[in-house]
Amino acid sequence: MSDSLPLQDQYLAVIDEIIETTLKGKISSVEQVYQMLLKGITSGTGEVFELVLSDRLNALQSQVDTETDELKKAKATRSLRAVKTIQTQWQRWQEQNKITEAIALSIREITTANPDERLTAFLRATDPNLKYPLNLSQLQQLAKSLRQFATANEDFQQIADGINSGIATWQKLQPNLLNWMYEKKNSLGFGGVPGEQGPWASWAKVVNSEFSQAFFHTLATEQSAIEFVQKQQVISLSNWVELAIVLQFLQRGLINWFDQQAYDITAGPKLSISTFLTFAVIWSQLASGFENQAVYSNGASQIMLQILRTFAQRPYFPLYGGIFASFTGSYLRDALDYLDAPLRSVEKTQEKARILTLLGYSQRNLGKYERSLNFHQQAVEIARTAGDKTCEIANLNHLSRTYVQQENYGEAINYSQRALIFSRQTGDKTGEANALVNLGYSEVMQAKQAQNSRTEVYELAINYLEQGLKLAEKLGDLQSQALCFSSLGIAYLITTQYATAIKYLENAFKTAQISGDLYLQGRNLAYLAEANYHISNYEKAIYTGSLGMYLLEQIAADEWRQPAGLLTIIKGQIGGDKFQLFLQQHRPKIIAVIGVDGYDYLPNLLMKYQEDI
């Protein structure tokens, strides 16, 4: 076989040589065929070989089917058997050489891409959603191969250097991955005292790379990734790739550990969810920060979508969850707002429907109801097309909740009824529990709006809520239980049954703390403040109202103004000195939830509210 021949002709010669050797009776085992393939096929050219093999197989099959001469037909039949043996061994070759082949294909894609698409090609090669994602040693192989093209273009050397720097930094971080948990004792998550505690500060202490260290320090001091980009005078392609490698392996390392802690309610899926969201948001902020550098911005968006696609496939993806407790820090304020723009270019997949679900309820929590409705309506259509019934039901439920927030109770009842019927038809018990809660809550709110004082109207609606709670308790679904308790508490508050309302709202707050839903925690505290105000328990109203105001404002939920307004009224009624005394009495309990900085920030929030009205 001559290397000067075109590749297709070379591979045809390899196939014909094996056929001829078989016909002469010189093939003693399939291993011999495999070794001939190993010798004859070059990595990175598998597509060409497969095309030639397919053509040869089809031609021989056609000859066997149409040949009338018995001798020729017999030879064609033996040749066809030989080609089928080649095909079997080719599949074995592919399986055993899949990574080598993937690296070779990646090198070809990266080195032949247009200059502004090289980073995109690299990120496709390192996508964790690939069937065979690259590990550290394979990434090092990729870097080594890219260096061979350095004379053709400096970008290839920069990408290779970034890979190696990122791997070296990750290898420093890996043994120290979880140190921050032990430093923080009982507090898990991405919050903490700015600059002192938490993962970013812990990781900044152990890395040698100045660039990665500066990035971790920025997040440790609760500044955003956008601010990090703005502070850097120049960010090279090598720096960018280093950060990509480091953050991707950090995220995967954390999630692998959290996923193994499913038995621990404080460190299982809740923290995996928080980690997925945190890293997705960081990349979305980097995309925003690099808005004047399209290549870097598009690359950051690409990684963000890769993270969300991985997340959407996890069994604990929060179809009904809110913003989770570990997802804290002022650098993440308004964070989920960044996630929607890059999704516009993504095809209509099941993963996209689930990501839109998360965006939809997050936008509702931020008070952006029209955007919430838009996301959920898109998600319903995509989920229906993809056959994801659980996701479709979840979005019908979310549409109901969003219409409640808009005080469009007719539509809220309509969507909750659709969700209830569909969930019962499909056996989706979580969907059914949420639909019952949404239906009951919508009917309570509609009766209140219509000033309907008939007791039986409220009794029927509360019956739906209680059915939903029983089902959620039976399922052990803490997220749905928190919503049920909350909705029952608000229903009893509206019907002026304050003692019962307080009982349910307190249960709702505790359950939301366990499930990790920060939005529901803040919302329940706000209503607890209102219920306590109605029974003239100003001390407890100040305590719960202050906490609710702070938590809601920290996640940029516009509802923080509800408890802020109530606190302003109470302060006017009892006087500033007495108000401050009550607040001071609850200082230890408040600090236990939001820290010293949070407590000190409360007067600023009240002032901000008064300035806005």
Coordinates of C-alpha atoms in Angstrom, one line a residue:
M1 CA 0.0 0.0 0.0
S2 CA 1.5 3.4 -1.0
D3 CA 1.2 6.4 1.4
S4 CA 1.1 8.6 -1.7
L5 CA -2.4 7.3 -2.6
P6 CA -5.4 9.3 -1.5
L7 CA -6.7 8.2 1.9
Q8 CA -9.9 6.6 0.5
D9 CA -7.8 4.5 -1.9
Q10 CA -5.4 3.5 0.9
Y11 CA -8.3 2.3 3.1
L12 CA -9.9 0.5 0.2
A13 CA -6.5 -1.3 -0.3
V14 CA -6.5 -2.3 3.4
I15 CA -10.0 -3.8 3.2
D16 CA -9.2 -5.6 -0.1
E17 CA -6.0 -7.0 1.4
I18 CA -7.9 -8.5 4.3
I19 CA -10.5 -9.9 2.0
E20 CA -7.9 -11.5 -0.2
T21 CA -6.0 -12.9 2.7
T22 CA -9.3 -14.4 4.0
L23 CA -10.1 -16.0 0.7
K24 CA -6.6 -17.6 0.5
G25 CA -7.3 -19.1 4.0
K26 CA -4.5 -17.2 5.6
I27 CA -6.7 -15.6 8.4
S28 CA -6.6 -17.8 11.4
S29 CA -8.5 -15.6 13.9
V30 CA -10.4 -12.3 14.2
E31 CA -7.4 -10.9 16.2
Q32 CA -5.4 -11.1 13.0
V33 CA -8.0 -8.9 11.3
Y34 CA -7.9 -6.5 14.2
Q35 CA -4.1 -6.2 14.1
M36 CA -4.2 -5.5 10.4
L37 CA -6.7 -2.7 11.1
L38 CA -4.4 -1.3 13.8
K39 CA -1.6 -1.2 11.4
G40 CA -3.6 0.3 8.5
I41 CA -5.8 3.0 10.0
T42 CA -4.6 6.4 11.1
S43 CA -6.2 8.0 14.2
G44 CA -8.4 10.9 13.4
T45 CA -9.5 9.5 10.0
G46 CA -12.1 7.0 11.2
E47 CA -14.9 8.7 9.3
V48 CA -13.1 8.1 6.0
F49 CA -12.5 4.4 6.7
E50 CA -16.1 4.0 7.8
L51 CA -17.3 5.5 4.5
V52 CA -15.1 3.2 2.4
L53 CA -16.1 0.1 4.4
S54 CA -19.8 1.0 4.1
D55 CA -19.4 1.3 0.3
R56 CA -17.5 -2.0 0.0
L57 CA -20.1 -3.8 2.2
N58 CA -23.1 -2.4 0.1
A59 CA -21.4 -3.3 -3.2
L60 CA -20.7 -6.9 -2.1
Q61 CA -24.2 -7.3 -0.6
S62 CA -25.7 -6.1 -4.0
Q63 CA -23.4 -8.6 -5.8
V64 CA -24.5 -11.5 -3.6
D65 CA -28.2 -10.5 -4.1
T66 CA -28.0 -10.2 -7.9
E67 CA -25.2 -12.6 -9.0
T68 CA -26.4 -15.6 -11.1
D69 CA -23.1 -17.3 -11.7
E70 CA -22.7 -19.8 -8.7
L71 CA -18.9 -19.5 -8.5
K72 CA -18.9 -15.8 -8.5
K73 CA -21.8 -15.7 -6.1
A74 CA -19.9 -18.1 -3.7
K75 CA -16.8 -15.9 -3.9
A76 CA -18.9 -12.7 -3.3
T77 CA -20.5 -14.5 -0.3
R78 CA -17.1 -15.3 1.3
S79 CA -15.9 -11.8 0.6
L80 CA -19.1 -10.4 2.3
R81 CA -18.4 -12.5 5.3
A82 CA -14.9 -11.2 5.4
V83 CA -16.1 -7.6 5.2
K84 CA -18.6 -8.2 8.1
T85 CA -15.7 -9.5 10.2
I86 CA -13.8 -6.3 9.3
Q87 CA -16.9 -4.4 10.4
T88 CA -17.0 -6.2 13.8
Q89 CA -13.3 -5.6 14.4
W90 CA -13.7 -2.0 13.2
Q91 CA -16.3 -1.4 15.9
R92 CA -13.8 -2.9 18.4
W93 CA -11.1 -0.6 17.1
Q94 CA -13.4 2.4 17.5
E95 CA -14.3 1.5 21.1
Q96 CA -10.7 1.0 22.1
N97 CA -9.5 4.1 20.3
K98 CA -12.4 6.4 21.0
I99 CA -10.4 8.9 23.1
T100 CA -7.4 9.0 20.8
E101 CA -9.9 9.5 17.9
A102 CA -11.7 12.2 19.9
I103 CA -8.5 14.1 20.6
A104 CA -7.4 13.8 17.0
L105 CA -10.7 15.2 15.8
S106 CA -10.6 18.0 18.4
I107 CA -7.1 19.0 17.2
R108 CA -8.3 19.1 13.7
E109 CA -11.4 21.2 14.6
I110 CA -9.3 23.6 16.7
T111 CA -6.5 24.0 14.2
T112 CA -8.7 24.4 11.1
A113 CA -11.3 26.8 12.8
N114 CA -11.4 30.4 11.9
P115 CA -9.5 32.6 14.4
D116 CA -12.7 33.8 16.2
E117 CA -14.0 30.2 16.4
R118 CA -10.9 28.5 17.9
L119 CA -12.0 28.9 21.5
T120 CA -15.5 27.6 20.7
A121 CA -13.9 24.5 19.0
F122 CA -11.7 24.0 22.1
L123 CA -14.8 24.2 24.5
R124 CA -16.7 21.7 22.3
A125 CA -13.8 19.3 22.8
T126 CA -13.9 19.7 26.6
D127 CA -17.7 19.6 27.0
P128 CA -18.5 17.4 30.0
N129 CA -21.7 16.3 28.2
L130 CA -19.7 14.4 25.6
K131 CA -20.1 10.7 25.5
Y132 CA -16.4 10.3 26.4
P133 CA -15.4 13.5 28.3
L134 CA -11.7 14.2 28.5
N135 CA -9.9 13.5 31.8
L136 CA -6.8 15.3 33.0
S137 CA -4.2 13.1 31.2
Q138 CA -6.2 13.4 28.0
L139 CA -6.3 17.1 28.3
Q140 CA -2.5 17.1 28.7
Q141 CA -2.4 15.0 25.5
L142 CA -4.5 17.6 23.8
A143 CA -2.2 20.4 25.0
K144 CA 0.9 18.4 23.8
S145 CA -0.6 18.0 20.3
L146 CA -1.6 21.7 20.1
R147 CA 2.0 22.7 20.8
Q148 CA 3.0 21.1 17.5
F149 CA 1.0 23.8 15.7
A150 CA 2.4 26.7 17.7
T151 CA 4.6 27.9 14.8
A152 CA 1.5 28.2 12.6
N153 CA -0.3 30.4 15.1
E154 CA 0.4 31.6 18.6
D155 CA -3.3 30.9 19.7
F156 CA -2.5 27.1 19.8
Q157 CA 0.5 27.7 22.1
Q158 CA -1.7 29.9 24.3
I159 CA -4.5 27.3 24.6
A160 CA -1.9 24.6 25.4
D161 CA -0.3 26.8 28.1
G162 CA -3.7 27.6 29.5
I163 CA -4.6 23.9 29.7
N164 CA -1.4 23.1 31.5
S165 CA -1.7 26.1 33.9
G166 CA -5.3 25.1 34.7
I167 CA -4.3 21.5 35.4
A168 CA -1.4 22.6 37.7
T169 CA -3.8 25.0 39.6
W170 CA -6.5 22.3 39.9
Q171 CA -3.9 19.8 41.2
K172 CA -3.1 22.3 44.0
L173 CA -6.7 22.8 44.8
Q174 CA -7.9 19.2 44.7
P175 CA -6.5 18.1 48.1
N176 CA -7.8 21.4 49.6
L177 CA -11.2 21.2 47.9
L178 CA -13.3 20.9 51.1
N179 CA -11.1 22.6 53.7
W180 CA -13.5 25.6 53.8
M181 CA -16.3 23.4 55.1
Y182 CA -14.4 22.5 58.2
E183 CA -13.3 26.2 58.6
K184 CA -17.0 27.2 58.6
K185 CA -18.0 24.5 61.0
N186 CA -21.8 24.2 60.7
S187 CA -22.3 26.7 57.9
L188 CA -22.2 25.3 54.3
G189 CA -22.5 27.1 51.1
F190 CA -21.0 30.1 49.2
G191 CA -21.7 32.8 51.8
G192 CA -19.6 33.7 54.8
V193 CA -17.7 36.7 56.1
P194 CA -16.3 38.6 53.0
G195 CA -12.6 37.9 52.4
E196 CA -12.2 35.6 55.4
Q197 CA -14.3 32.4 55.0
G198 CA -15.9 30.3 52.4
P199 CA -14.5 28.4 49.4
W200 CA -13.1 31.3 47.4
A201 CA -11.0 32.6 50.3
S202 CA -9.8 29.1 51.1
W203 CA -8.9 28.3 47.5
A204 CA -7.1 31.7 47.1
K205 CA -4.7 30.7 49.8
V206 CA -3.4 27.5 48.2
V207 CA -3.0 28.4 44.4
N208 CA 0.2 29.6 42.9
S209 CA -1.3 31.1 39.8
E210 CA -1.7 34.9 40.3
F211 CA -4.5 35.0 37.8
S212 CA -6.6 32.3 39.5
Q213 CA -5.7 33.8 42.9
A214 CA -7.0 37.2 41.9
F215 CA -10.2 35.7 40.6
F216 CA -10.9 33.8 43.8
H217 CA -10.0 36.8 45.9
T218 CA -12.6 38.9 43.9
L219 CA -15.4 36.4 44.7
A220 CA -14.2 36.0 48.3
T221 CA -14.8 39.7 48.8
E222 CA -18.3 39.4 47.4
Q223 CA -17.5 41.3 44.2
S224 CA -18.9 39.9 40.9
A225 CA -17.0 38.2 38.1
I226 CA -18.0 41.2 36.0
E227 CA -15.9 43.4 38.4
F228 CA -13.0 41.0 38.1
V229 CA -13.0 41.4 34.3
Q230 CA -13.2 45.2 34.6
K231 CA -10.2 45.3 37.0
Q232 CA -7.9 43.2 34.7
Q233 CA -5.9 45.3 32.2
V234 CA -5.3 42.4 29.9
I235 CA -6.7 38.8 29.9
S236 CA -4.7 36.6 27.6
L237 CA -6.2 33.5 25.8
S238 CA -3.9 31.4 28.1
N239 CA -5.4 33.1 31.2
W240 CA -9.0 32.5 30.0
V241 CA -8.4 28.8 29.2
E242 CA -6.7 28.4 32.6
L243 CA -9.7 29.8 34.4
A244 CA -12.0 27.6 32.3
I245 CA -10.1 24.4 33.3
V246 CA -9.9 25.4 37.0
L247 CA -13.6 26.3 37.4
Q248 CA -14.8 23.3 35.5
F249 CA -12.8 20.8 37.6
L250 CA -13.7 22.7 40.8
Q251 CA -17.4 22.5 40.0
R252 CA -17.3 18.8 39.1
G253 CA -15.2 18.0 42.2
L254 CA -17.7 19.7 44.5
I255 CA -20.7 18.1 42.8
N256 CA -19.2 14.7 42.9
W257 CA -18.6 15.0 46.7
F258 CA -22.1 16.6 47.4
D259 CA -23.8 13.9 45.3
Q260 CA -22.3 11.3 47.6
Q261 CA -23.8 13.0 50.7
A262 CA -27.4 12.2 49.9
Y263 CA -27.9 10.8 53.4
D264 CA -27.1 14.2 54.9
I265 CA -30.0 16.7 54.5
T266 CA -27.6 19.7 54.9
A267 CA -25.0 18.6 52.4
G268 CA -26.7 16.5 49.7
P269 CA -28.7 17.5 46.6
K270 CA -29.3 21.0 48.1
L271 CA -25.6 21.8 47.8
S272 CA -25.2 20.2 44.4
I273 CA -28.1 22.4 43.1
S274 CA -26.4 25.4 44.7
T275 CA -23.1 24.6 43.1
F276 CA -24.5 24.1 39.6
L277 CA -26.3 27.4 39.9
T278 CA -23.4 29.3 41.4
F279 CA -20.9 28.2 38.6
A280 CA -23.5 28.8 35.9
V281 CA -24.0 32.3 37.2
I282 CA -20.3 33.0 37.4
W283 CA -19.9 32.1 33.8
S284 CA -22.9 34.1 32.8
Q285 CA -21.4 37.1 34.6
L286 CA -18.1 36.5 32.8
A287 CA -20.0 36.5 29.5
S288 CA -21.5 39.9 30.5
G289 CA -18.1 41.2 31.7
F290 CA -16.5 40.3 28.3
E291 CA -19.2 42.0 26.3
N292 CA -16.6 44.0 24.3
Q293 CA -14.6 40.8 23.6
A294 CA -17.0 38.7 21.6
V295 CA -14.8 35.5 21.5
Y296 CA -14.4 35.5 25.3
S297 CA -18.0 36.4 25.9
N298 CA -19.3 33.7 23.6
G299 CA -17.0 31.2 25.2
A300 CA -18.3 32.0 28.7
S301 CA -21.9 31.6 27.6
Q302 CA -20.9 28.3 26.0
I303 CA -19.6 26.9 29.3
M304 CA -22.6 28.2 31.2
L305 CA -24.9 26.3 28.8
Q306 CA -22.8 23.2 29.2
I307 CA -23.2 23.4 33.0
L308 CA -27.0 23.9 32.8
R309 CA -27.4 21.0 30.4
T310 CA -25.5 18.7 32.8
F311 CA -27.7 20.1 35.6
A312 CA -30.9 19.6 33.7
Q313 CA -30.2 15.9 33.4
R314 CA -29.8 15.4 37.2
P315 CA -32.7 13.7 39.1
Y316 CA -32.7 16.5 41.7
F317 CA -33.1 19.3 39.2
P318 CA -35.4 21.7 41.0
L319 CA -38.6 21.9 38.9
Y320 CA -40.4 23.4 41.9
G321 CA -37.6 24.9 43.9
G322 CA -36.8 28.5 44.5
I323 CA -33.4 30.2 45.0
F324 CA -31.5 28.0 47.4
A325 CA -30.0 28.9 50.7
S326 CA -26.4 28.2 49.7
F327 CA -26.8 30.4 46.6
T328 CA -25.9 33.6 48.6
G329 CA -23.5 36.5 48.5
S330 CA -24.1 40.0 47.2
Y331 CA -22.0 39.1 44.1
L332 CA -24.9 36.8 43.0
R333 CA -27.6 39.4 43.3
D334 CA -29.7 39.6 40.2
A335 CA -27.6 36.7 39.1
L336 CA -30.2 34.5 37.4
D337 CA -31.1 37.5 35.3
Y338 CA -27.9 36.8 33.3
L339 CA -28.9 33.3 32.3
D340 CA -31.7 33.8 29.8
A341 CA -29.9 35.6 26.9
P342 CA -27.6 32.8 25.8
L343 CA -30.6 30.4 25.8
R344 CA -32.1 32.1 22.8
S345 CA -29.7 30.3 20.5
V346 CA -30.3 26.8 22.0
E347 CA -32.5 24.3 20.1
K348 CA -35.8 23.1 21.5
T349 CA -34.6 20.3 23.7
Q350 CA -35.8 18.7 27.0
E351 CA -32.9 20.3 28.7
K352 CA -33.9 23.7 27.5
A353 CA -37.4 23.3 28.8
R354 CA -36.0 22.5 32.3
I355 CA -33.6 25.4 32.3
L356 CA -36.5 27.7 31.2
T357 CA -38.5 26.4 34.2
L358 CA -35.7 27.4 36.6
L359 CA -35.5 30.8 34.9
G360 CA -39.2 31.3 35.0
Y361 CA -39.8 30.8 38.7
S362 CA -36.6 32.7 39.5
Q363 CA -37.9 35.7 37.5
R364 CA -41.2 35.4 39.4
N365 CA -39.3 35.6 42.6
L366 CA -37.6 38.8 41.3
G367 CA -41.0 40.3 40.6
K368 CA -40.6 40.1 36.8
Y369 CA -43.9 38.5 36.1
E370 CA -44.2 39.0 32.3
R371 CA -40.8 37.4 31.8
S372 CA -41.7 34.6 34.1
L373 CA -44.9 33.9 32.1
N374 CA -42.9 34.0 28.9
F375 CA -40.3 31.5 30.1
H376 CA -42.9 29.1 31.5
Q377 CA -45.1 29.2 28.3
Q378 CA -42.0 28.4 26.2
A379 CA -41.1 25.6 28.6
V380 CA -44.7 24.1 28.4
E381 CA -44.4 23.9 24.6
I382 CA -40.9 22.5 24.5
A383 CA -41.6 19.9 27.2
R384 CA -44.8 18.8 25.4
T385 CA -42.8 18.3 22.2
A386 CA -40.1 16.5 24.0
G387 CA -42.6 14.3 25.9
D388 CA -41.4 15.5 29.3
K389 CA -44.7 15.3 31.1
T390 CA -43.3 16.0 34.6
C391 CA -41.7 19.3 33.3
E392 CA -44.9 20.3 31.4
I393 CA -47.0 19.8 34.6
A394 CA -44.4 21.8 36.6
N395 CA -44.7 24.7 34.2
L396 CA -48.5 24.6 34.3
N397 CA -48.2 24.9 38.1
H398 CA -45.7 27.8 37.8
L399 CA -48.0 29.6 35.4
S400 CA -50.7 29.4 38.0
R401 CA -48.4 30.8 40.7
T402 CA -47.3 33.6 38.5
Y403 CA -50.8 34.6 37.5
V404 CA -51.6 34.7 41.3
Q405 CA -48.8 37.2 41.7
Q406 CA -50.4 39.3 38.9
E407 CA -53.7 39.0 40.7
N408 CA -55.2 37.3 37.6
Y409 CA -56.9 34.6 39.7
G410 CA -59.1 33.3 36.9
E411 CA -56.1 32.3 34.8
A412 CA -54.3 31.0 38.0
I413 CA -57.3 28.7 38.7
N414 CA -57.4 27.6 35.0
Y415 CA -53.7 26.5 34.9
S416 CA -53.9 24.8 38.3
Q417 CA -56.9 22.8 37.2
R418 CA -55.1 21.8 34.0
A419 CA -52.1 20.8 36.1
L420 CA -54.3 18.8 38.5
I421 CA -56.1 16.9 35.8
F422 CA -52.8 16.1 33.8
S423 CA -50.9 15.1 37.0
R424 CA -53.6 12.6 38.0
Q425 CA -53.8 11.2 34.4
T426 CA -50.0 10.6 34.4
G427 CA -49.5 9.6 38.1
D428 CA -47.2 12.6 38.8
K429 CA -47.8 12.9 42.6
T430 CA -45.5 15.9 43.1
G431 CA -47.3 17.7 40.3
E432 CA -50.7 16.8 41.9
A433 CA -49.6 18.1 45.3
N434 CA -48.5 21.4 43.9
A435 CA -51.6 21.7 41.7
L436 CA -53.9 21.2 44.8
V437 CA -52.0 23.9 46.6
N438 CA -52.1 26.3 43.7
L439 CA -55.8 25.7 43.1
G440 CA -56.7 26.2 46.8
Y441 CA -54.5 29.3 47.1
S442 CA -55.9 30.8 43.9
E443 CA -59.5 30.3 45.1
V444 CA -58.7 31.9 48.4
M445 CA -57.2 34.9 46.7
Q446 CA -60.1 35.2 44.2
A447 CA -62.7 35.0 47.0
K448 CA -60.8 37.7 48.9
Q449 CA -60.6 39.9 45.8
A450 CA -64.3 39.5 45.3
Q451 CA -64.9 40.3 49.0
N452 CA -66.8 37.1 49.3
S453 CA -67.4 36.5 52.9
R454 CA -69.1 33.1 52.6
T455 CA -67.3 30.7 54.9
E456 CA -67.9 27.6 52.7
V457 CA -65.9 29.2 49.8
Y458 CA -62.8 29.5 52.0
E459 CA -63.4 26.0 53.5
L460 CA -63.5 24.4 50.1
A461 CA -60.3 26.2 49.0
I462 CA -58.5 25.3 52.3
N463 CA -59.6 21.7 51.8
Y464 CA -57.6 21.7 48.5
L465 CA -54.6 23.1 50.4
E466 CA -54.8 20.4 53.2
Q467 CA -55.1 17.6 50.5
G468 CA -51.9 19.0 48.9
L469 CA -50.1 19.0 52.3
K470 CA -51.1 15.4 53.1
L471 CA -49.9 14.3 49.7
A472 CA -46.6 16.3 50.0
E473 CA -46.0 14.8 53.5
K474 CA -46.7 11.3 52.2
L475 CA -44.1 11.9 49.4
G476 CA -41.6 13.3 51.8
D477 CA -41.3 16.3 49.5
L478 CA -40.0 19.1 51.7
Q479 CA -40.1 21.7 48.9
S480 CA -43.8 21.0 48.3
Q481 CA -44.5 20.8 52.0
A482 CA -43.0 24.2 52.5
L483 CA -45.2 25.7 49.8
C484 CA -48.3 23.9 51.3
F485 CA -47.6 25.2 54.8
S486 CA -47.0 28.7 53.4
S487 CA -50.2 28.8 51.4
L488 CA -52.3 27.5 54.3
G489 CA -50.7 30.2 56.5
I490 CA -51.5 32.9 54.1
A491 CA -55.1 31.6 53.6
Y492 CA -55.7 31.6 57.4
L493 CA -54.1 35.1 57.6
I494 CA -56.5 36.4 54.9
T495 CA -59.5 34.9 56.8
T496 CA -58.2 36.6 60.0
Q497 CA -57.5 33.3 61.8
Y498 CA -54.1 34.6 63.1
A499 CA -53.1 32.0 65.6
T500 CA -53.6 29.2 63.0
A501 CA -51.9 31.3 60.4
I502 CA -48.8 31.7 62.6
K503 CA -48.7 28.0 63.3
Y504 CA -48.6 27.2 59.6
L505 CA -46.2 30.0 58.6
E506 CA -43.7 29.0 61.3
N507 CA -43.8 25.4 60.0
A508 CA -43.4 26.8 56.5
F509 CA -40.3 28.8 57.5
K510 CA -38.7 25.8 59.2
T511 CA -39.4 23.5 56.3
A512 CA -38.1 26.1 53.8
Q513 CA -34.9 26.3 55.8
I514 CA -34.4 22.5 55.5
S515 CA -35.2 22.4 51.8
G516 CA -33.0 25.4 51.3
D517 CA -35.4 27.7 49.5
L518 CA -34.3 31.2 50.4
Y519 CA -37.3 32.9 48.7
L520 CA -39.9 30.9 50.6
Q521 CA -38.0 31.6 53.9
G522 CA -38.2 35.3 53.3
R523 CA -41.8 35.2 52.1
N524 CA -43.0 33.3 55.2
L525 CA -41.1 35.6 57.6
A526 CA -42.8 38.6 55.9
Y527 CA -46.3 37.1 56.4
L528 CA -45.4 36.0 60.0
A529 CA -44.6 39.7 60.7
E530 CA -48.0 40.6 59.4
A531 CA -49.8 38.0 61.4
N532 CA -48.0 39.0 64.6
Y533 CA -48.7 42.6 63.9
H534 CA -52.4 41.9 63.8
I535 CA -52.3 40.3 67.3
S536 CA -50.2 43.3 68.5
N537 CA -47.1 41.1 69.1
Y538 CA -44.8 43.9 67.9
E539 CA -41.6 42.4 69.2
K540 CA -42.0 39.2 67.2
A541 CA -43.3 41.2 64.2
I542 CA -40.1 43.3 64.2
Y543 CA -37.9 40.1 64.5
T544 CA -39.6 38.2 61.7
G545 CA -40.1 41.3 59.5
S546 CA -36.5 42.3 59.7
L547 CA -35.3 38.8 58.8
G548 CA -37.8 38.5 55.9
M549 CA -36.9 42.0 54.6
Y550 CA -33.2 41.2 54.5
L551 CA -33.5 37.7 52.9
L552 CA -35.8 38.9 50.2
E553 CA -33.7 41.9 49.4
Q554 CA -30.6 39.8 49.2
I555 CA -32.0 37.8 46.4
A556 CA -33.4 41.0 44.8
A557 CA -37.0 39.9 45.3
D558 CA -39.2 43.0 45.1
E559 CA -41.4 41.7 47.9
W560 CA -38.8 42.9 50.5
R561 CA -40.8 46.1 50.5
Q562 CA -43.8 44.4 52.1
P563 CA -42.1 43.7 55.5
A564 CA -40.1 47.0 55.1
G565 CA -43.4 48.9 54.9
L566 CA -44.8 47.1 57.9
L567 CA -41.7 47.7 60.0
T568 CA -42.0 51.4 59.1
I569 CA -45.6 51.5 60.3
I570 CA -44.7 49.7 63.6
K571 CA -41.8 52.1 64.2
G572 CA -44.1 55.0 63.7
Q573 CA -46.6 53.5 66.2
I574 CA -44.3 52.4 69.0
G575 CA -41.5 55.0 68.5
G576 CA -37.9 54.6 67.4
D577 CA -36.4 53.9 70.8
K578 CA -38.8 51.0 71.6
F579 CA -38.4 49.7 68.0
Q580 CA -34.6 49.6 68.4
L581 CA -34.9 48.0 71.8
F582 CA -37.0 45.1 70.4
L583 CA -34.6 44.7 67.5
Q584 CA -31.6 44.7 69.9
Q585 CA -33.2 42.0 72.0
H586 CA -33.4 39.7 69.0
R587 CA -29.9 40.5 67.8
P588 CA -28.4 37.0 68.7
K589 CA -31.2 35.2 66.8
I590 CA -30.9 37.5 63.8
I591 CA -27.1 37.2 63.6
A592 CA -27.5 33.4 63.7
V593 CA -29.4 33.6 60.4
I594 CA -27.8 36.5 58.5
G595 CA -24.6 37.4 60.4
V596 CA -23.4 40.6 61.9
D597 CA -23.1 42.3 58.5
G598 CA -26.7 41.4 57.8
Y599 CA -27.9 42.8 61.2
D600 CA -26.0 46.1 60.6
Y601 CA -27.5 46.4 57.2
L602 CA -31.1 46.4 58.4
P603 CA -31.3 50.2 59.2
N604 CA -30.0 50.9 55.7
L605 CA -32.7 48.9 54.2
L606 CA -35.4 50.7 56.1
M607 CA -33.9 54.0 55.0
K608 CA -33.8 52.8 51.4
Y609 CA -37.5 51.9 51.6
Q610 CA -38.4 55.3 53.0
E611 CA -36.4 57.1 50.3
D612 CA -38.1 55.1 47.6
I613 CA -41.7 55.8 48.7

